[in-house]
CSV table of C-alpha atoms in Angstrom, one decimal:
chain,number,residue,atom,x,y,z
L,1,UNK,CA,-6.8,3.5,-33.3
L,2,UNK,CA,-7.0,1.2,-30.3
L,3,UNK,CA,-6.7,-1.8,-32.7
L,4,UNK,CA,-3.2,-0.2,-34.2
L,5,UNK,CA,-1.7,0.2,-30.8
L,6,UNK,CA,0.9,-2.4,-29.7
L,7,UNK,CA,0.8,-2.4,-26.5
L,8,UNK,CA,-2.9,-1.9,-25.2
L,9,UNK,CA,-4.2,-5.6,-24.4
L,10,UNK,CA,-7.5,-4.5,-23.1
L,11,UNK,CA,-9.9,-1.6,-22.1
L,12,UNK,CA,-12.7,-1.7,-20.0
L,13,UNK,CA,-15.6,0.5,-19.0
L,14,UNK,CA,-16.7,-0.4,-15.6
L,15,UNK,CA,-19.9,1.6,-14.6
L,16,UNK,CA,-21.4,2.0,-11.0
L,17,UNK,CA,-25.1,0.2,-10.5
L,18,UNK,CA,-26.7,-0.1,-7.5
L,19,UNK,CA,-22.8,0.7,-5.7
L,20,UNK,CA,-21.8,-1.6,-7.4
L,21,UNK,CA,-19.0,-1.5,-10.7
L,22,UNK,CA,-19.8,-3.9,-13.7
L,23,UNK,CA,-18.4,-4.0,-16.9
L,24,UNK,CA,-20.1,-1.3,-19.2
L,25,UNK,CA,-18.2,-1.9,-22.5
L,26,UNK,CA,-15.0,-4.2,-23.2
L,27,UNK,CA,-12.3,-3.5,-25.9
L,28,UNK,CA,-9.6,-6.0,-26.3
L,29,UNK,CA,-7.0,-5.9,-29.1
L,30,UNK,CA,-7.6,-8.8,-31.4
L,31,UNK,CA,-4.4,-8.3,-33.5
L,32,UNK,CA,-2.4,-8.3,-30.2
L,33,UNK,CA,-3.9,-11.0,-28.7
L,34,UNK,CA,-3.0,-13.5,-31.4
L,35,UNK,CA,0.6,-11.4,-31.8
L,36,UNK,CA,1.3,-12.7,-28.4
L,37,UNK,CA,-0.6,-16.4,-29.2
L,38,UNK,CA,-3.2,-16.0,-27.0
L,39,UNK,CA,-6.1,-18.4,-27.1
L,40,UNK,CA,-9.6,-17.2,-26.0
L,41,UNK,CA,-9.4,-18.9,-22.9
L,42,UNK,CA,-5.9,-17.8,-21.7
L,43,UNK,CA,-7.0,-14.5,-22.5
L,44,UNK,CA,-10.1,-14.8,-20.2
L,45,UNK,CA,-8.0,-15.8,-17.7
L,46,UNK,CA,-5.7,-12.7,-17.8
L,47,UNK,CA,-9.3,-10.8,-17.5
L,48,UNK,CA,-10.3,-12.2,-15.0
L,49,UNK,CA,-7.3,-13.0,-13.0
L,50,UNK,CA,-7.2,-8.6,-13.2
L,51,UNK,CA,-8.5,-7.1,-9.9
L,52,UNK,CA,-9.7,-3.7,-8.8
L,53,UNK,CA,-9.8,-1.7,-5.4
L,54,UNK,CA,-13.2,-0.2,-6.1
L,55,UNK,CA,-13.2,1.7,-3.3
L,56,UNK,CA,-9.7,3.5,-4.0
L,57,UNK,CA,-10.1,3.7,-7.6
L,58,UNK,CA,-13.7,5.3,-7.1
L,59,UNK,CA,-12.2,7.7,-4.6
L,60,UNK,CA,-10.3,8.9,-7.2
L,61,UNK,CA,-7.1,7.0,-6.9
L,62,UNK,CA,-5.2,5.3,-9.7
L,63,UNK,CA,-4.2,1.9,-9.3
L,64,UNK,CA,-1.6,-0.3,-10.7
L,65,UNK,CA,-0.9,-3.6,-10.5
L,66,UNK,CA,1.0,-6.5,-12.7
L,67,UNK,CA,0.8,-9.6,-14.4
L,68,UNK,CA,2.5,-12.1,-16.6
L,69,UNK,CA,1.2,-13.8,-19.7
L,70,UNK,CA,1.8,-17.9,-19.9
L,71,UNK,CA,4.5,-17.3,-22.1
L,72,UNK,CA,6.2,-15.2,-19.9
L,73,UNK,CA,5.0,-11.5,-20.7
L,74,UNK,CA,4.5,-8.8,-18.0
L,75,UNK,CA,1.4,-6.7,-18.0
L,76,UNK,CA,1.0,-3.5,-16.1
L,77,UNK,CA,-2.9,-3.6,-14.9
L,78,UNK,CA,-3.8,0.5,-14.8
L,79,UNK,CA,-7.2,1.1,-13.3
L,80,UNK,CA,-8.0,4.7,-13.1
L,81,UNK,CA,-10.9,6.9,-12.4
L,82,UNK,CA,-13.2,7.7,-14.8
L,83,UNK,CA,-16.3,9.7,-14.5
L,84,UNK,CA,-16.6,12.2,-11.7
L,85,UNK,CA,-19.5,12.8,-9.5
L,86,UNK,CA,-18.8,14.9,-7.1
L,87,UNK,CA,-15.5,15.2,-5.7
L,88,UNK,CA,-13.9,12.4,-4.3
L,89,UNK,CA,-16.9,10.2,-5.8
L,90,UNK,CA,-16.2,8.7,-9.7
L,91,UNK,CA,-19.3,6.4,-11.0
L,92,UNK,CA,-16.7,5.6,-13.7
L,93,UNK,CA,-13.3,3.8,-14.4
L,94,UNK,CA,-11.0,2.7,-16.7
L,95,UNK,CA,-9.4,-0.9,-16.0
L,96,UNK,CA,-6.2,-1.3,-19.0
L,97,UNK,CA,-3.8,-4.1,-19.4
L,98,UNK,CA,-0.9,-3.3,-21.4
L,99,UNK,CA,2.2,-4.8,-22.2
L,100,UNK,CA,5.1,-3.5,-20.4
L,101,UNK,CA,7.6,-4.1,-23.1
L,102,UNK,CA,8.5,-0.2,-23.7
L,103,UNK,CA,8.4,0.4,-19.9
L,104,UNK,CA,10.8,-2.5,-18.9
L,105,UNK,CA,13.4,-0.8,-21.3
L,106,UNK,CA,13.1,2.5,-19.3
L,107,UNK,CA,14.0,-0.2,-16.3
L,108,UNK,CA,16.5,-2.1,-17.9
L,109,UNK,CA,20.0,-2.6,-16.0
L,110,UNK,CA,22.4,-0.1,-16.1
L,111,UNK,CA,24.7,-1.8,-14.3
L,112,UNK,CA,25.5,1.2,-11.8
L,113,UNK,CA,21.9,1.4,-10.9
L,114,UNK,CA,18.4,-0.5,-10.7
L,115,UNK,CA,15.4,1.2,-10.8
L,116,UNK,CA,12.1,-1.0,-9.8
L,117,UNK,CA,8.2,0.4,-10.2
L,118,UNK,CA,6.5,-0.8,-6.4
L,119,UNK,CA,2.8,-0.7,-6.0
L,120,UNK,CA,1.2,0.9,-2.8
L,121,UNK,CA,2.3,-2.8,-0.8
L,122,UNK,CA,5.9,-2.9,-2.1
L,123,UNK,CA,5.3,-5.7,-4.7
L,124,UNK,CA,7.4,-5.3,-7.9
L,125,UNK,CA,5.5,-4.1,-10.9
L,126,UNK,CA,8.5,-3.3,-13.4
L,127,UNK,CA,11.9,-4.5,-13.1
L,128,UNK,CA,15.0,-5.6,-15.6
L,129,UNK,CA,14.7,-8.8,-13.4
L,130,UNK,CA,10.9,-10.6,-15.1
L,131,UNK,CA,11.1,-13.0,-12.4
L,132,UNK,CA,10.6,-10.2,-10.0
L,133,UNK,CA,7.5,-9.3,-11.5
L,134,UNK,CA,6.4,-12.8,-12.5
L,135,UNK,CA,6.4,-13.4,-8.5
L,136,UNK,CA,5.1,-10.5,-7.4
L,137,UNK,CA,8.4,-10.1,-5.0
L,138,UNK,CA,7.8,-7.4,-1.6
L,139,UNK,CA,10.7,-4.8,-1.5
L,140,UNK,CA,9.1,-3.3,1.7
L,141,UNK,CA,11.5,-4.3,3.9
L,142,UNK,CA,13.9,-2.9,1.9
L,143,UNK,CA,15.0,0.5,3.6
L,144,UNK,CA,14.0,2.8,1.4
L,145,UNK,CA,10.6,1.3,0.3
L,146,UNK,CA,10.0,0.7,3.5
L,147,UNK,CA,10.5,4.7,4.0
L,148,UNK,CA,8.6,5.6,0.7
L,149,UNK,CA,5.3,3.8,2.2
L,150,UNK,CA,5.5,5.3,5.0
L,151,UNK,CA,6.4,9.0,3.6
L,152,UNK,CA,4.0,11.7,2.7
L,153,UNK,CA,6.8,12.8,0.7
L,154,UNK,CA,6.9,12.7,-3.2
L,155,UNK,CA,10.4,11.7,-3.5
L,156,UNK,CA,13.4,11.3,-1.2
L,157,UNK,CA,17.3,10.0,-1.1
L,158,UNK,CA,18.1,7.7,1.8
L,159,UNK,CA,21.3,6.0,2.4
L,160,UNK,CA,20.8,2.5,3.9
L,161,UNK,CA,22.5,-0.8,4.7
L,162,UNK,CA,21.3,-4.4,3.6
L,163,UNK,CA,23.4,-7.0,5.4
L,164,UNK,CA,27.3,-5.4,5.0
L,165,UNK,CA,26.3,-3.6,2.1
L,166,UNK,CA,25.5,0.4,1.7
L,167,UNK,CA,23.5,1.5,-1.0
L,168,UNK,CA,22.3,5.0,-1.8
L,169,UNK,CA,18.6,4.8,-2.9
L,170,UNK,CA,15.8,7.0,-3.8
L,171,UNK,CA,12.2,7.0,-4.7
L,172,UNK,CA,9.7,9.2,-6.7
L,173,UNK,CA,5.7,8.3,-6.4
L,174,UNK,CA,4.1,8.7,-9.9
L,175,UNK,CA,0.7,7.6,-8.6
């Protein structure tokens, strides 16, 4: 069950009235939330501090963005589309906060490599580094983020330069 899941903070329904989304039904993980110590109030604040591009996400695109708790925990913020219309139209979507505990160990340092998850900006969403998340850093002017923005392509190698340095990079979109 939802409730049993360790990593699920929050669901929510958000339904389309009047072209506008509001919250249909909530489901937030009790067990969890005091797991992680989380008073009511701080865990408002991670709700409502959450945001949503309506218009993408009711196009039919899934967004992700991050988050960290107050005592230092990332969140990945997944808002995806829900009910469909017509094509290209959803009156329905799906706004989950989970934490990214199981997904940072996929990101962990290797030491030969570091992987980072970008959003559609550049801003880190999953890194070894939690600072990085924590302050929402911009990679776009990094070579090849810069490149994957821009690209229509679904994955790519690039070799770049940062100040003396060459690196061999590469990027795979998973949204």
């Amino acid at each position: 069950t939802f409730e049993s899941d360790a990593d699920i903070l929050s669901v929510t329904l958000l339904k389309k009235k009047n072209d506008v989304f509001e919250p249909a039904h909530f489901w937030k993980n009790p067990g969890l939330q005091k797991l992680e110590g989380l008073s009511e109030s701080e865990f408002d604040a991670v709700r409502s501090a959450a945001t949503v591009s309506f218009e993408k996400v009711s196009a039919g695109a899934t967004e992700l963005s991050s988050q960290v708790l107050p005592g230092g925990q990332p969140l990945l913020l997944v808002n995806l589309p829900f009910v469909q219309e017509s094509p290209g139209n959803f009156s329905a979507l799906l706004s989950i906060i989970v934490k990214q505990e199981r997904l940072l160990e996929s990101f962990s340092d290797s030491g030969v490599y570091t992987l980072a998850l970008v959003d559609s900006e550049g801003r880190v969403l999953a890194h070894p580094d939690v600072t990085r998340v924590r302050d929402r850093e911009n990679l776009a002017q990094l070579p090849i983020v810069r490149k994957m923005l821009a690209s229509k392509l679904e994955r790519e190698f690039q070799e770049f330069k940062v100040g003396e340095i060459q690196y061999l990079g590469s990027y795979a979109k998973v949204g």
